[in-house]
Coordinates of C-alpha atoms in Angstrom, one line a residue:
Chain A
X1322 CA 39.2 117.1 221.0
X1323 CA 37.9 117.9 224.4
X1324 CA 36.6 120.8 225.5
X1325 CA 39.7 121.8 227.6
X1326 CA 42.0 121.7 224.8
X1327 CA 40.0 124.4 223.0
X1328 CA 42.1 126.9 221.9
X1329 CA 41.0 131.0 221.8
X1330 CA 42.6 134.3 221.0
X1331 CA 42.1 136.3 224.1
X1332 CA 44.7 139.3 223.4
X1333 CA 45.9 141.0 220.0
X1334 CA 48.7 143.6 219.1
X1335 CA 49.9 145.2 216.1
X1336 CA 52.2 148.1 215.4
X1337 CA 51.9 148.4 211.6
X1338 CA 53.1 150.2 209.0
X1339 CA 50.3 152.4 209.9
X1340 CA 51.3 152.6 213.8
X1341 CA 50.1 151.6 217.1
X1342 CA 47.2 149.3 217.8
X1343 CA 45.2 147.1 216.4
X1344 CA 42.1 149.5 216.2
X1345 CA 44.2 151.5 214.0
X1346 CA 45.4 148.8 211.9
X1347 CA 41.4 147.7 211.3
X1348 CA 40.5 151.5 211.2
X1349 CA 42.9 152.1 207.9
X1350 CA 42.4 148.8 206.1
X1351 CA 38.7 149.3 206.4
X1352 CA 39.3 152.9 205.0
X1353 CA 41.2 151.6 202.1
X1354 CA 44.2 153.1 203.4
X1355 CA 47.6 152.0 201.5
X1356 CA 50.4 152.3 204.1
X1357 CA 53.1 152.3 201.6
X1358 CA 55.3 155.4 200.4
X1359 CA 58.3 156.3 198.5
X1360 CA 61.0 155.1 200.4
X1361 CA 63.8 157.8 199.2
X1362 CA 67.3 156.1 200.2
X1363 CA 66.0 152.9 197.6
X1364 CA 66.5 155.7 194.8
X1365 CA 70.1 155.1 195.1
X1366 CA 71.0 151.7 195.0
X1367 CA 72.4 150.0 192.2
X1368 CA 70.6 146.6 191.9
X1369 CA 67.5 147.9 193.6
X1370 CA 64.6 148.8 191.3
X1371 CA 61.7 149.5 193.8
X1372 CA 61.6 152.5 195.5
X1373 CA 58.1 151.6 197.6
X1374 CA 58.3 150.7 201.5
X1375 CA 56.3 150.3 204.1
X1376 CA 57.4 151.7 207.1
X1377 CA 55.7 152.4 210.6
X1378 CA 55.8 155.9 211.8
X1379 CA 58.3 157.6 214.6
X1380 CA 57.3 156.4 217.5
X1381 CA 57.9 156.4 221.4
X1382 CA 59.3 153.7 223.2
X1383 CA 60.7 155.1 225.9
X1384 CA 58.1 153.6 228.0
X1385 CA 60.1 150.6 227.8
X1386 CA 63.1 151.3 230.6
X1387 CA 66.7 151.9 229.1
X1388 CA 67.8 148.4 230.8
X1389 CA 65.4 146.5 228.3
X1390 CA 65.6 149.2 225.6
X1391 CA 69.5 149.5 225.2
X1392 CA 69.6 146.0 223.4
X1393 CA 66.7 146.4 221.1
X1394 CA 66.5 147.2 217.4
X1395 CA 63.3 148.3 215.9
X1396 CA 61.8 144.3 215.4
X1397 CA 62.4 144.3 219.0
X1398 CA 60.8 147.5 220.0
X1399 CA 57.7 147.0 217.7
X1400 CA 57.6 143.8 219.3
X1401 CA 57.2 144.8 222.7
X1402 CA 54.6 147.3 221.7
X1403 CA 52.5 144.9 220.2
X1404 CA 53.0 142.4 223.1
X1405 CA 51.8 145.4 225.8
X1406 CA 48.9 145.4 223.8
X1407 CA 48.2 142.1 223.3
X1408 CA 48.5 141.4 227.4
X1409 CA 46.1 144.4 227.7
X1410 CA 43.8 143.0 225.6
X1411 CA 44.1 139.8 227.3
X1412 CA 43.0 141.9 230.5
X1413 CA 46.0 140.3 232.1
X1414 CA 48.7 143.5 233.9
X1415 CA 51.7 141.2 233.0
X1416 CA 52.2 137.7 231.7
X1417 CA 51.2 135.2 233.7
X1418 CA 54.5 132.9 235.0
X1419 CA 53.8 129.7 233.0
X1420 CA 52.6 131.3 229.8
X1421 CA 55.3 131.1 226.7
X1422 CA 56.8 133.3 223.6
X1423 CA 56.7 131.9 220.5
X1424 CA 58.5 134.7 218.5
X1425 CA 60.9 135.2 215.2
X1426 CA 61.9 137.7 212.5
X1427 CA 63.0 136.6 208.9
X1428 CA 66.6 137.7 210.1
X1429 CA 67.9 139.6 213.0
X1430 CA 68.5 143.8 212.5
X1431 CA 70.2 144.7 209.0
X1432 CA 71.3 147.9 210.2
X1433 CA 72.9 146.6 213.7
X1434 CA 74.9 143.6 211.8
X1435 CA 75.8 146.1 208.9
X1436 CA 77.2 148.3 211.8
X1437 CA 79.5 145.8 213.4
X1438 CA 80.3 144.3 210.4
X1439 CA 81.3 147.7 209.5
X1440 CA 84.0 147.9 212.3
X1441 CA 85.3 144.4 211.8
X1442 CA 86.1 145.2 208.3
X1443 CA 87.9 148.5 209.5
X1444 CA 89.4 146.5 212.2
X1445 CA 87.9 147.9 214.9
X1446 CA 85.8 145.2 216.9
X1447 CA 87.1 146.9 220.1
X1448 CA 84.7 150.0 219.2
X1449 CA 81.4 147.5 219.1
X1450 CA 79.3 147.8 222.5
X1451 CA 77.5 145.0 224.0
X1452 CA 74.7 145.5 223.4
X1453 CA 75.1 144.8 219.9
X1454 CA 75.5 141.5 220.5
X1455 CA 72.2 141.4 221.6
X1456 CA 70.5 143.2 218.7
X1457 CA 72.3 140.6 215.9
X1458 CA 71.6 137.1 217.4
X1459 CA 68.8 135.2 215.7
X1460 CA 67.0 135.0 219.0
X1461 CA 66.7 139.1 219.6
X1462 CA 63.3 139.8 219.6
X1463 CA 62.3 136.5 221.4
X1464 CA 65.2 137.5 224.1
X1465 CA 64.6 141.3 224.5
X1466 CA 60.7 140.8 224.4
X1467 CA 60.5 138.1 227.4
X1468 CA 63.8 140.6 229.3
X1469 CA 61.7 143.2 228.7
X1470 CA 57.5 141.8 229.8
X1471 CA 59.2 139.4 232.5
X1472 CA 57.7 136.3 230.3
X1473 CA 59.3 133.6 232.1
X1474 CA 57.5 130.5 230.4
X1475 CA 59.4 128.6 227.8
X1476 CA 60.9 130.5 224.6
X1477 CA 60.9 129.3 221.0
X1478 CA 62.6 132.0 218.8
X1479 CA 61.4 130.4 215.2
X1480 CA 62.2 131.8 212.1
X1481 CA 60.7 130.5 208.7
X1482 CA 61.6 133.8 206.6
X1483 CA 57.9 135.2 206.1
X1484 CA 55.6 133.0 207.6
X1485 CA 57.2 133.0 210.4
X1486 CA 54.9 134.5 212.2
X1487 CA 51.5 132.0 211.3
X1488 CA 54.6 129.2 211.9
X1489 CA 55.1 130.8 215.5
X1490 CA 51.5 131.0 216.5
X1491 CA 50.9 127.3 215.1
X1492 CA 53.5 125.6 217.4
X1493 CA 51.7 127.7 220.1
X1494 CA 48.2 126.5 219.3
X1495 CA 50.1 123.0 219.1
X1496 CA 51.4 122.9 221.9
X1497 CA 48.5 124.3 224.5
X1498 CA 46.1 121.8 222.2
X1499 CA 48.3 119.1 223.1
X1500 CA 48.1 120.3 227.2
X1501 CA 51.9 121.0 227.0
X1502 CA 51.5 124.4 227.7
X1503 CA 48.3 126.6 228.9
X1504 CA 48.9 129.8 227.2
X1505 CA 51.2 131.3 225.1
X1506 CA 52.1 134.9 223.3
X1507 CA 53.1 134.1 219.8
X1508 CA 53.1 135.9 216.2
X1509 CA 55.9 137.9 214.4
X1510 CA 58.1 141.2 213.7
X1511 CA 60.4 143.0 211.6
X1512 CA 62.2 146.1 210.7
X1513 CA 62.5 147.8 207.1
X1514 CA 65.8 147.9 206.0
X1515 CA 66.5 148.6 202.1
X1516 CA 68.4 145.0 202.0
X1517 CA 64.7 143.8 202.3
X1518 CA 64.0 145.1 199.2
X1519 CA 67.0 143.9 197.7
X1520 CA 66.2 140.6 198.1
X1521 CA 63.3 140.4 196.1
X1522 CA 64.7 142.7 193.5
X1523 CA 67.7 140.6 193.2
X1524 CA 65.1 137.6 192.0
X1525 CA 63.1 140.1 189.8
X1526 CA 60.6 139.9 192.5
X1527 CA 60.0 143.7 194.0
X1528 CA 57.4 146.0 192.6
X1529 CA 58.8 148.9 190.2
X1530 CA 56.5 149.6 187.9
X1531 CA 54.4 152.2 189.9
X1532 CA 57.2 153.9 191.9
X1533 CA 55.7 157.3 191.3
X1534 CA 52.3 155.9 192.4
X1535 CA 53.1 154.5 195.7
X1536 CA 49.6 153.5 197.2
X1537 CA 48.9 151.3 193.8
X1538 CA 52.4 149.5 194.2
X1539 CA 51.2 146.1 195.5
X1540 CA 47.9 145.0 194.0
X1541 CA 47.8 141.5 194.7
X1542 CA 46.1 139.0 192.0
X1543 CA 45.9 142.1 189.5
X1544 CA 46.7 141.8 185.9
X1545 CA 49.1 144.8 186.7
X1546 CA 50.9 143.7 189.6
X1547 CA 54.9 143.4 189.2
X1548 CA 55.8 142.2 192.5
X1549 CA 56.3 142.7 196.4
X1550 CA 56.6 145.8 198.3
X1551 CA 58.0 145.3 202.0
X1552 CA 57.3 146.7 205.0
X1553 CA 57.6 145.9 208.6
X1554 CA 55.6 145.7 211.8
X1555 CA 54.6 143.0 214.5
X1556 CA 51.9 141.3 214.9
X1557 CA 51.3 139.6 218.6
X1558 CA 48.6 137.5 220.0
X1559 CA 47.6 136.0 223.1
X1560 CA 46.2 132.6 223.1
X1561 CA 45.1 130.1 225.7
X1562 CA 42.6 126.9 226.7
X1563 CA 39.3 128.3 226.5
X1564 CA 39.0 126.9 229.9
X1565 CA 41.3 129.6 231.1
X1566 CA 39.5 132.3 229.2
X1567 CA 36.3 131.6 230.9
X1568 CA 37.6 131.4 234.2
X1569 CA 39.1 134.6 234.2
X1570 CA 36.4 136.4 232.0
X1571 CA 38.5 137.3 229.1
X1572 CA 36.9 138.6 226.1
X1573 CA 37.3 136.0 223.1
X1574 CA 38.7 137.0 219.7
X1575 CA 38.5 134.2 218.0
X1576 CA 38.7 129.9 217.7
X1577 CA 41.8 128.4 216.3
X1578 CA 40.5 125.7 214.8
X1579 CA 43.5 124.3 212.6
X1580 CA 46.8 124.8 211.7
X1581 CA 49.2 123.0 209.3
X1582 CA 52.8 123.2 207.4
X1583 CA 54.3 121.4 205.3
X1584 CA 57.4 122.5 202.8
X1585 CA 57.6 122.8 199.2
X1586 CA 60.5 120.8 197.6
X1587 CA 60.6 121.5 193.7
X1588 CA 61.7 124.8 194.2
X1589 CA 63.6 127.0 197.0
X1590 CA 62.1 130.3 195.9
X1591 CA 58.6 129.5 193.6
X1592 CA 55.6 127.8 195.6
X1593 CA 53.7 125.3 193.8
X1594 CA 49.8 124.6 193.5
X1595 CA 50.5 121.1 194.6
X1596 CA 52.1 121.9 198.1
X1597 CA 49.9 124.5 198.6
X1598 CA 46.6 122.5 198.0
X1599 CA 48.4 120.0 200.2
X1600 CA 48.7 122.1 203.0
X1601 CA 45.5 123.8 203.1
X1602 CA 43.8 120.3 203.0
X1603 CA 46.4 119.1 205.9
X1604 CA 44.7 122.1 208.1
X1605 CA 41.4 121.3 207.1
X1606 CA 41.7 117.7 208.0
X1607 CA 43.4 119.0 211.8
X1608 CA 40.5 121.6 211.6
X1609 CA 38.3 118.2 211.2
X1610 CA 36.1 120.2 209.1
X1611 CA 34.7 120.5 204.9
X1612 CA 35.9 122.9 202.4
X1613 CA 32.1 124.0 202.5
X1614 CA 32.6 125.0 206.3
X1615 CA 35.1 127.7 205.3
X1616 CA 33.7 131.2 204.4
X1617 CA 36.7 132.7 202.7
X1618 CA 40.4 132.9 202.2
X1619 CA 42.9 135.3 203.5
X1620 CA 45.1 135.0 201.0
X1621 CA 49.3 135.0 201.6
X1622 CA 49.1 136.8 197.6
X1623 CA 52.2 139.1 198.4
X1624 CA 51.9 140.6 194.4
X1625 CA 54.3 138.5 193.2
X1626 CA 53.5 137.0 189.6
X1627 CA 54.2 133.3 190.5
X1628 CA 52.7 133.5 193.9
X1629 CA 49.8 135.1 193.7
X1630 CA 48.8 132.8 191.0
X1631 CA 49.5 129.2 192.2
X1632 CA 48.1 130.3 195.2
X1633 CA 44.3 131.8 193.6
X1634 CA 44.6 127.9 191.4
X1635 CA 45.1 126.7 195.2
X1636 CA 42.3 127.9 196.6
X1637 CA 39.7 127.5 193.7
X1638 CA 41.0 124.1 193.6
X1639 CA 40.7 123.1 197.6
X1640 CA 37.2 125.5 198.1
X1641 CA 35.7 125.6 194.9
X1642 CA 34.6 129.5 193.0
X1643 CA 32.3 130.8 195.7
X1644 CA 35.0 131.0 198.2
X1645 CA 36.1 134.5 199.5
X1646 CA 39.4 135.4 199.3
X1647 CA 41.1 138.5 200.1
X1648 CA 44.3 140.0 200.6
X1649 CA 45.9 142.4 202.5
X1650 CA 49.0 143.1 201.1
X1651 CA 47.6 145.7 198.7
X1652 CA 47.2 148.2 201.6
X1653 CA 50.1 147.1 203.8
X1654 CA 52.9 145.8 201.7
X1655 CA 54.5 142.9 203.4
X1656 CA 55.1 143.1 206.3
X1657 CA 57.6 139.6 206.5
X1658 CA 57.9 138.0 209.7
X1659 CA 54.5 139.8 211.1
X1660 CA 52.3 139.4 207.5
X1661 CA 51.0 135.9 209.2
X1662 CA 50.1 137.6 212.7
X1663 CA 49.1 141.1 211.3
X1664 CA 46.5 139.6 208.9
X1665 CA 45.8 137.4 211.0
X1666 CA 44.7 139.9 214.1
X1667 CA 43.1 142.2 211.3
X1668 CA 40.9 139.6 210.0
X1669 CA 39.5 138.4 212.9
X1670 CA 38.6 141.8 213.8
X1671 CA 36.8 142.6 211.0
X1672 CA 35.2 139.1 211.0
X1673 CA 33.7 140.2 214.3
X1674 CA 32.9 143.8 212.9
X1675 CA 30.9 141.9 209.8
X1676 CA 33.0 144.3 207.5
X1677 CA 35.7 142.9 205.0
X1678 CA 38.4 144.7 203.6
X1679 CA 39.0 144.2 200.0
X1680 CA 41.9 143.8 198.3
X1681 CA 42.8 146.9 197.3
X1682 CA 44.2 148.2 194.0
X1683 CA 42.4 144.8 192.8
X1684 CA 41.3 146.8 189.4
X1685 CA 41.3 144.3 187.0
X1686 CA 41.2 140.4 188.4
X1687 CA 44.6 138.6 186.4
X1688 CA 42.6 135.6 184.5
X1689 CA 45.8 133.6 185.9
X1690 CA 43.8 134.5 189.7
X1691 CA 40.7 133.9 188.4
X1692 CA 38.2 130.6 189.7
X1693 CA 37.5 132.3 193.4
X1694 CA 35.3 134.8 194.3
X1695 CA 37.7 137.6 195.3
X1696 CA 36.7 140.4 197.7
X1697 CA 36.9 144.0 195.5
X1698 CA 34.5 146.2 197.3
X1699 CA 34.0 146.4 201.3
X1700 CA 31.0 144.8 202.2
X1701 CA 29.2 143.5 205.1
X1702 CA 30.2 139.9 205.0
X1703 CA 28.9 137.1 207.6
X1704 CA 32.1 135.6 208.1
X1705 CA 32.2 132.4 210.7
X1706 CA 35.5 130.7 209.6
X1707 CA 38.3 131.5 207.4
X1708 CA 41.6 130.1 206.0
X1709 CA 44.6 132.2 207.0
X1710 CA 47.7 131.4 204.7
X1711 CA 51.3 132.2 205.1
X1712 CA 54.4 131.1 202.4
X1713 CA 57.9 131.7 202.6
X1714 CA 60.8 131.7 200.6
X1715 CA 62.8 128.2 201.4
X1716 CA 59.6 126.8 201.1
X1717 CA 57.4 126.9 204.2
X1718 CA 53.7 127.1 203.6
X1719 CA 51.5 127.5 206.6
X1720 CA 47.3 127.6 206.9
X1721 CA 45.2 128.2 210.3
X1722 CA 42.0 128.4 210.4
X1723 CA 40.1 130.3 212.8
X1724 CA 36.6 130.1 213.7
X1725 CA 34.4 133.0 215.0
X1726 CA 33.8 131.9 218.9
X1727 CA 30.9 129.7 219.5
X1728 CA 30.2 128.5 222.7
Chain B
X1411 CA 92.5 170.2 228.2
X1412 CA 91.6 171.0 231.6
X1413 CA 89.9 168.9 234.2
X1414 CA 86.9 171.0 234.1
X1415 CA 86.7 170.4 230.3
X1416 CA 87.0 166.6 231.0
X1417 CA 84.2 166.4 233.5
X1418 CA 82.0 168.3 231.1
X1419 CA 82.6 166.2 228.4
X1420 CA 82.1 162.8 230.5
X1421 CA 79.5 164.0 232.0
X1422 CA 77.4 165.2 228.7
X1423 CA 78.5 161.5 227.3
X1424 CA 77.0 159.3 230.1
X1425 CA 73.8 161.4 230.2
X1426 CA 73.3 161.1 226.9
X1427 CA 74.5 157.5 226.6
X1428 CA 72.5 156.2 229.7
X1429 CA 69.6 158.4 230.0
X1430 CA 70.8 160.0 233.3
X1431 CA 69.8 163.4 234.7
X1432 CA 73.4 165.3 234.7
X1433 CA 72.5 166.6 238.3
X1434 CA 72.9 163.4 239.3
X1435 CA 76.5 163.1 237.5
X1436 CA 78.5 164.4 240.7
X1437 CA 82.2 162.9 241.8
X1438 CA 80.6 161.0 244.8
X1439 CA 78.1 159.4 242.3
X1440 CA 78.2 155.6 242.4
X1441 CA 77.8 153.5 239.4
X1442 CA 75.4 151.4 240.9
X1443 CA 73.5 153.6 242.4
X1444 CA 73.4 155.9 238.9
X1445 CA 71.6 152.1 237.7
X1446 CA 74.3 151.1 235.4
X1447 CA 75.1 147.3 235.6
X1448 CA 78.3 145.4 233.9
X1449 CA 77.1 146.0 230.6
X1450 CA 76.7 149.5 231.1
X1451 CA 80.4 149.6 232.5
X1452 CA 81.8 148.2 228.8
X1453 CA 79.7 150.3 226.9
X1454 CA 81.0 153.7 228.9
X1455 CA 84.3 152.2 228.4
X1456 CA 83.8 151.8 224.5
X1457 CA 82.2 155.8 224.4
X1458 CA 85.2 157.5 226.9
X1459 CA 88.0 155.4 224.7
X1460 CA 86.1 156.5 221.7
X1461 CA 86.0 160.1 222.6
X1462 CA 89.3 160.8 224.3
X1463 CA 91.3 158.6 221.9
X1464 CA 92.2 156.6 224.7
X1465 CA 93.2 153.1 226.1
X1466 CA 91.2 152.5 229.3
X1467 CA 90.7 148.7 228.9
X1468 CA 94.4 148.0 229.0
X1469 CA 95.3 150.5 231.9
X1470 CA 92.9 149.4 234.1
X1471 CA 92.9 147.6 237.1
X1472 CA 90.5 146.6 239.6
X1473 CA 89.6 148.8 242.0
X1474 CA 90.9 152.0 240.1
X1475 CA 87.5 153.9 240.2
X1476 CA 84.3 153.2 241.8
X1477 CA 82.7 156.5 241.5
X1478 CA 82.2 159.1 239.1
X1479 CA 85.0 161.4 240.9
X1480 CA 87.3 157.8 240.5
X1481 CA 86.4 158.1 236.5
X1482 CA 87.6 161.9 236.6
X1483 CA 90.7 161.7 237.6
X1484 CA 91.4 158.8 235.9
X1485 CA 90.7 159.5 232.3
X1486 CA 92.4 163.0 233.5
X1487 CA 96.0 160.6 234.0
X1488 CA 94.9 158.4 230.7
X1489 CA 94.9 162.0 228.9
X1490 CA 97.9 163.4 230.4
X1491 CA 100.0 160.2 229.8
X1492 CA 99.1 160.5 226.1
X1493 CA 99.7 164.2 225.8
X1494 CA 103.1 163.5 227.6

């Protein structure tokens, strides 16, 4: 690859279930923070038996003018948040006029389709503002976020359920690699809604058993763990050439070295070990590096009991038992359409910081998770390179690897 | 209900709905120049028709109000006509 088609993070964003800013995000993970809480509404719901969300507190966006605001749900919102930040970062006052959006949510607003789907069923589509239309179509975020920052590069609203955003930010660092495009914002967002929950209760798939305990509901590859616990947020970076980043002066973030994706086909809903192995080798080999060049896993591990196992046989499989591998699910939930991005920007931080998060509420390591070396304690950890997963339901698995800047 | 009861209450409803200072919201106010675009103009359709329990869309015809006074006296008629 030549040295013009090197790709770097220049810019990061996150609103999280914590709040604004990525210093934040790092700040509470590092703290052993758990952003989730008893979500009360869940309490009522027949066919829901997780009461546990993670959701971002109030916040105000009325910095964004009522033009761009009027059409936005929360994904959208969050979204433009984390974008702000992620051109500030970037040291860039607005997006420059060729650089893209790559940007999707597992599905557009709950609550804004459930309320016009509320007035056709009463009859009463005449009473549904425009607007709405606006804050239902698959393409909202993508549309209100480039209405809203004036990005006037190419768009590419992609959803893959919940790696969409590691799927978004991969076509990105595809398409500048390949000198189709010379930057890019990309990443992921999405908004709480108990239908969220729903759907992974409906497939026995939600945490419940420690709905009086909140902050020990997801505990990813412990022998406890009963399942996921959603939240929301977005996570937005800013990537370009390196070229461009050292012609301008931007500060550097991080080296993507590698991405892949590939798609599971035995089953719609449970990942196997075999895809998964197959993907993570598939970025490796883009990567053009060894399984002995990677420092340590950040792990997709959403506390499911299916998951979080193929996934740990995965990785002890591909890397060997003396690779690193955390998650972050344990303090934020998932976050869906951002998990990818979010981790993503929180890992590389703390990469740079030379301070790990562990996985928390990791007590007791399942034996099914067992054969890696997983992260329990916070430590200072020289981390250079790591493997950044990302699996969906429908079968998308996704794996980047990112490289600690080296000139 | 009176006039003065209708301005209020249109008034109070695009302030709220748009964001708008109400000491802006006077008769010779322009809709363009209060920074509402087409999209703006359906949506205070959909709150007045909402509120009043009246049929703007289909009683309306180009040119029937341009300004805030326009709007007045206009849902005033809509009013009247269903009160008649």
């Amino acid at each position: 690859m030549s040295e013009s088609k090197r790709v770097v993070i220049t810019g990061a964003g996150a609103l999280s279930p914590y709040g604004v800013g990525v210093d934040l995000l790092v700040k509470s993970l590092l703290e052993g923070k758990s952003a989730l809480s008893v979500y009360p509404a869940l309490k009522g719901i027949n066919g829901i038996n997780s009461h546990i969300a993670g959701v971002a507190p109030d916040i105000d966006f009325t910095f964004i003018p009522r033009q761009y605001r009027r059409s936005m749900t929360k994904m959208s919102l969050f979204a433009t948040m984390a974008a702000t930040e992620a051109l500030k970062t970037a040291k860039l006052e607005s997006s420059p006029k060729d650089a893209a959006l790559y940007l999707g949510s597992t599905i557009s607003s709950m609550e804004a389709w459930i309320g016009w789907a509320q007035k056709y069923l009463e009859n009463h589509l005449e009473q549904v503002k425009t607007t709405a239309v606006f804050q239902v179509m698959n393409n909202s975020p993508l549309a209100n976020v480039a209405q809203a920052l004036g990005i006037k590069g190419a768009g590419f609203g992609v959803c893959n359920a919940c790696a969409t955003g590691l799927v978004n930010i991969g076509l990105a660092y595809t398409a500048i690699k390949a000198g189709l495009i010379e930057s890019a914002l990309c990443g992921g967002t999405d908004e709480y809604h108990p239908m969220m929950t729903g759907c992974f209760s409906m497939m026995n798939a939600a945490s419940s058993q420690f709905n009086d305990e909140p902050a020990k509901s997801s505990r990813p590859f412990d022998k406890d763990r009963g399942g996921i616990v959603c939240s929301e947020g977005s996570g937005i970076i800013y990537i370009e050439t390196l070229d461009n980043a050292l012609a301008r002066g931007a500060d550097i973030l991080a080296e993507i070295i590698g991405f892949a994706c590939n798609t599971e086909t035995k089953s719609i809903s449970h990942p196997s070990s075999d895809s998964i192995i197959d993907c993570m080798e598939a970025a490796l080999k883009s990567a053009k590096i060894a399984p002995k060049d990677v420092d340590m896993v950040n792990a997709h591990a959403t506390s499911t009991l299916a998951g979080d196992e193929e996934e740990a046989k995965s990785i002890a499989k591909v890397f060997g038992p003396s690779i690193k591998v955390n998650s972050l699910k344990g303090h934020l939930g998932h976050t869906m359409a951002a998990s990818g991005s979010l981790e993503l920007i929180a890992i590389s931080k703390m990469m740079l910081e030379g301070k790990m998060a562990p996985t928390l509420n990791l007590d007791n390591v399942d034996p099914a998770c067992q054969g890696v070396d997983h992260i329990r304690t916070q430590a200072a950890l020289n981390i250079n390179t790591f493997v950044k997963n990302s699996f969906a339901l429908g079968g998308t698995n996704a794996s980047m690897i990112i490289r600690r800047y080296i000139k | 209900m009176q006039k003065e009861e209708i301005i209020k209450q249109i008034n109070a409803a695009l302030a709220k709905e748009f964001e708008l200072d109400e000491s802006m919201l006077t008769p010779d106010a322009d809709f363009v120049k209060l920074g509402l675009d087409s999209l703006d103009a359906v949506d205070m359709v959909i709150v007045l028709e909402q509120m009043f329990k009246i049929d703007i869309r289909n009683n309306y015809k180009v040119g029937d109000f341009g300004t805030l006074g326009g709007l007045y006296d206009f849902v005033e008629r809509l009013i009247k006509q269903k009160n008649a």
